[in-house]
Amino acid sequence: TMKNPVQQAASLLLEKLMLLVHVHVRPFLAALVGETAPPVPGDYDTSSFKRGDLLEVPRTLFIHFGIYLGENRVAHLMPDILPSFTDDVQQIQQVVTNKRLILGVIARTARVRVDTVEDFAYGGSILVNHMDRLFEDQVLGSEESARRAEKLMGATAYSLLWNNCEHFVTYCRYGAPVSFQTDKFCETVKMIIRDQRSVLASVLVGLASIFCLGLAPSTTLPTIFIPFFLWMAG
């Protein structure tokens, strides 16, 4: 049976919210009840990793990305609210808790940080340079990729659409910030908006993008209400 368009939109928004916060289902639920789930231990052989490699960790609903810097260190962009309140490097460098991460998404603040492979991968499997096939001749030298990552270290703005972990690694390794996950999400939203039978779903998605994705209300509000007015006129 076909799902109600509103139910479909609600499911989509829940999935993309989880993508935004870069967490597993269990840590996400733990955060809601005030608990912090420890990183899942992993046994990673880093001997095959080279400085400048692009690392991917596939999850159920998203992929997390980082640049390997050598000596079991990975640079990656993560939402984090703490840099907005303190410059204490020791506090900031601690493993990002779920609360810090979720508040960072809401406040649209992030940090390019360095963590161990274990903390970066959080128990997931790691793909190495898996995106190279999509860029072919655009792959920069390994040292150039690593240096770009190191130059971007520190606090930065966060946006799923314009500045997420995938934008960070593609800039470092290929010279241009690109996010295929974002493109996929935007195409899904466009399909919902084009369907006049999903008027309420369109409004919900548009409003969610204002609050969760960092879109400017001046450009988003007209777009989300267009299908509503067409529906009323029809």
XYZ file of C-alpha atoms in Angstrom:
234
model
C 0.000 0.000 0.000
C 1.078 3.563 -0.730
C 2.062 5.575 2.291
C 0.412 8.894 3.017
C 2.579 11.729 1.565
C 2.781 13.339 4.998
C 4.005 10.058 6.515
C 6.582 9.764 3.740
C 7.795 13.297 4.416
C 7.990 12.639 8.151
C 10.084 9.512 7.541
C 12.339 11.421 5.170
C 12.874 14.233 7.673
C 13.695 11.784 10.469
C 16.242 9.977 8.298
C 17.883 13.217 7.184
C 17.991 14.587 10.707
C 19.943 11.482 11.677
C 22.205 12.078 8.668
C 22.748 15.637 9.828
C 23.871 14.691 13.300
C 26.312 11.994 12.093
C 25.409 9.421 14.717
C 24.238 5.826 14.931
C 20.710 5.009 16.029
C 21.811 3.892 19.502
C 23.946 6.937 20.330
C 21.145 9.151 18.968
C 18.656 7.583 21.374
C 21.210 7.715 24.179
C 21.584 11.449 23.633
C 17.844 11.951 23.980
C 17.863 10.378 27.433
C 21.007 12.165 28.546
C 23.434 9.289 28.126
C 26.700 9.281 26.214
C 27.505 6.079 24.364
C 31.238 5.284 24.288
C 32.974 4.738 20.933
C 32.749 1.178 19.696
C 36.222 -0.349 19.707
C 37.581 -1.425 16.346
C 40.579 -3.348 15.129
C 41.952 -1.282 12.246
C 45.077 -2.079 10.280
C 46.404 1.362 9.355
C 49.555 0.010 7.725
C 47.926 0.284 4.297
C 46.759 3.865 4.856
C 48.816 6.637 3.282
C 48.960 10.283 4.247
C 46.342 12.146 2.210
C 44.043 9.135 1.742
C 40.305 9.809 1.782
C 38.566 7.576 4.329
C 34.854 6.733 4.195
C 32.804 5.080 6.915
C 29.421 3.931 5.514
C 26.509 4.046 7.932
C 22.894 2.968 7.552
C 21.696 6.428 6.535
C 24.845 8.352 5.678
C 28.604 8.224 5.076
C 31.171 9.976 7.238
C 34.408 11.205 5.627
C 37.926 12.129 6.719
C 41.472 12.680 5.449
C 44.204 10.449 6.832
C 47.176 12.451 8.113
C 49.426 9.551 9.079
C 50.363 8.077 12.471
C 46.775 6.922 13.167
C 45.367 10.459 12.807
C 42.319 11.479 10.781
C 41.168 15.036 10.047
C 37.405 15.314 9.721
C 34.693 17.940 9.992
C 32.155 17.438 12.773
C 29.323 19.609 14.091
C 30.281 20.829 17.572
C 28.766 23.529 19.776
C 31.664 23.714 22.261
C 34.014 25.987 20.229
C 31.285 28.645 20.413
C 31.719 28.837 24.182
C 35.374 28.146 24.913
C 38.869 28.280 23.445
C 40.126 25.590 25.830
C 41.847 23.180 23.428
C 41.889 20.348 25.964
C 38.111 20.483 26.419
C 37.390 20.838 22.713
C 39.696 17.977 21.737
C 37.832 15.482 23.908
C 35.664 13.032 21.944
C 32.542 14.887 20.815
C 29.506 13.808 22.827
C 26.125 13.395 21.190
C 24.755 16.495 22.934
C 27.640 18.624 21.665
C 27.151 17.257 18.186
C 23.371 17.752 18.033
C 23.632 21.299 19.415
C 26.338 21.993 16.843
C 23.959 20.952 14.063
C 21.235 23.212 15.449
C 23.635 26.161 15.868
C 25.317 25.377 12.518
C 28.796 25.364 14.037
C 31.485 22.760 13.447
C 35.173 22.078 13.781
C 37.751 20.369 11.611
C 39.474 18.186 14.181
C 41.971 15.335 14.363
C 41.034 12.046 16.004
C 42.391 8.539 16.044
C 41.166 6.134 13.379
C 39.198 4.311 16.095
C 37.340 7.430 17.234
C 36.744 8.548 13.651
C 35.368 5.214 12.428
C 33.367 4.443 15.580
C 33.507 0.707 14.908
C 32.428 0.954 11.265
C 34.200 -0.426 8.217
C 36.526 1.926 6.332
C 36.756 2.454 2.575
C 39.935 4.065 1.234
C 39.898 6.471 -1.737
C 36.587 4.995 -2.859
C 35.558 8.309 -4.480
C 38.648 8.542 -6.711
C 36.801 6.725 -9.496
C 34.301 9.603 -9.687
C 36.962 12.286 -10.122
C 39.634 10.482 -12.188
C 42.113 13.186 -13.304
C 41.156 15.589 -10.495
C 42.907 13.689 -7.708
C 45.503 15.917 -6.062
C 48.791 14.655 -4.677
C 48.638 12.897 -1.323
C 50.772 15.512 0.431
C 48.707 18.354 -1.040
C 45.510 16.707 0.225
C 46.902 16.324 3.734
C 48.216 19.885 3.822
C 44.865 21.271 2.746
C 43.198 19.375 5.588
C 45.749 20.671 8.092
C 45.268 24.274 6.942
C 41.518 24.039 7.575
C 41.900 22.836 11.154
C 39.748 24.666 13.690
C 36.248 26.085 14.047
C 34.082 26.592 10.968
C 30.450 27.073 9.990
C 28.361 23.951 9.435
C 25.699 23.397 6.808
C 24.429 20.167 5.310
C 24.013 21.957 1.994
C 27.203 23.996 1.844
C 29.789 22.772 4.350
C 29.624 19.214 5.653
C 32.229 16.476 6.080
C 31.949 15.435 2.431
C 32.534 18.997 1.180
C 35.643 19.093 3.370
C 37.265 15.922 2.018
C 36.409 16.528 -1.641
C 37.996 19.982 -1.424
C 41.109 18.512 0.175
C 41.560 15.590 -2.235
C 39.966 16.820 -5.467
C 40.199 20.604 -5.243
C 36.443 21.282 -5.273
C 33.898 20.984 -2.430
C 31.168 18.553 -3.509
C 28.584 16.541 -1.595
C 26.794 13.745 -3.411
C 24.756 12.994 -0.291
C 23.440 16.554 -0.311
C 22.636 16.388 -4.026
C 20.643 13.207 -3.441
C 18.732 14.805 -0.581
C 17.925 17.921 -2.638
C 16.634 15.804 -5.523
C 14.323 13.966 -3.125
C 13.013 17.266 -1.769
C 12.427 18.558 -5.318
C 10.428 15.432 -6.178
C 8.195 15.990 -3.154
C 7.693 19.674 -3.964
C 6.830 18.923 -7.608
C 4.075 16.561 -6.532
C 1.028 18.751 -5.878
C -0.584 15.855 -4.036
C 2.080 16.347 -1.346
C 1.301 19.966 -0.506
C 1.520 19.603 3.252
C 4.630 17.442 2.917
C 6.218 20.188 0.786
C 5.558 22.785 3.458
C 6.939 20.505 6.183
C 10.113 19.801 4.206
C 10.589 23.483 3.430
C 10.151 24.541 7.034
C 12.485 21.791 8.192
C 15.134 23.008 5.762
C 14.935 26.489 7.268
C 15.538 25.246 10.789
C 17.800 22.252 10.138
C 19.690 22.942 6.931
C 20.542 26.611 7.292
C 18.579 27.911 4.291
C 17.689 31.590 4.185
C 13.962 32.087 4.862
C 13.774 34.768 2.155
C 14.675 32.202 -0.518
C 12.975 29.174 0.979
C 9.518 30.387 1.995
C 8.352 31.315 -1.518
C 9.511 27.937 -2.797
C 7.701 25.863 -0.204
C 4.405 27.732 -0.605
C 4.331 27.619 -4.432
C 2.816 24.096 -4.506
C 0.291 25.167 -1.849
C -0.948 28.070 -3.966
C -1.039 25.885 -7.088
C -3.090 23.338 -5.201
C -5.524 25.998 -3.988
C -5.823 27.417 -7.508
C -6.393 23.955 -9.005
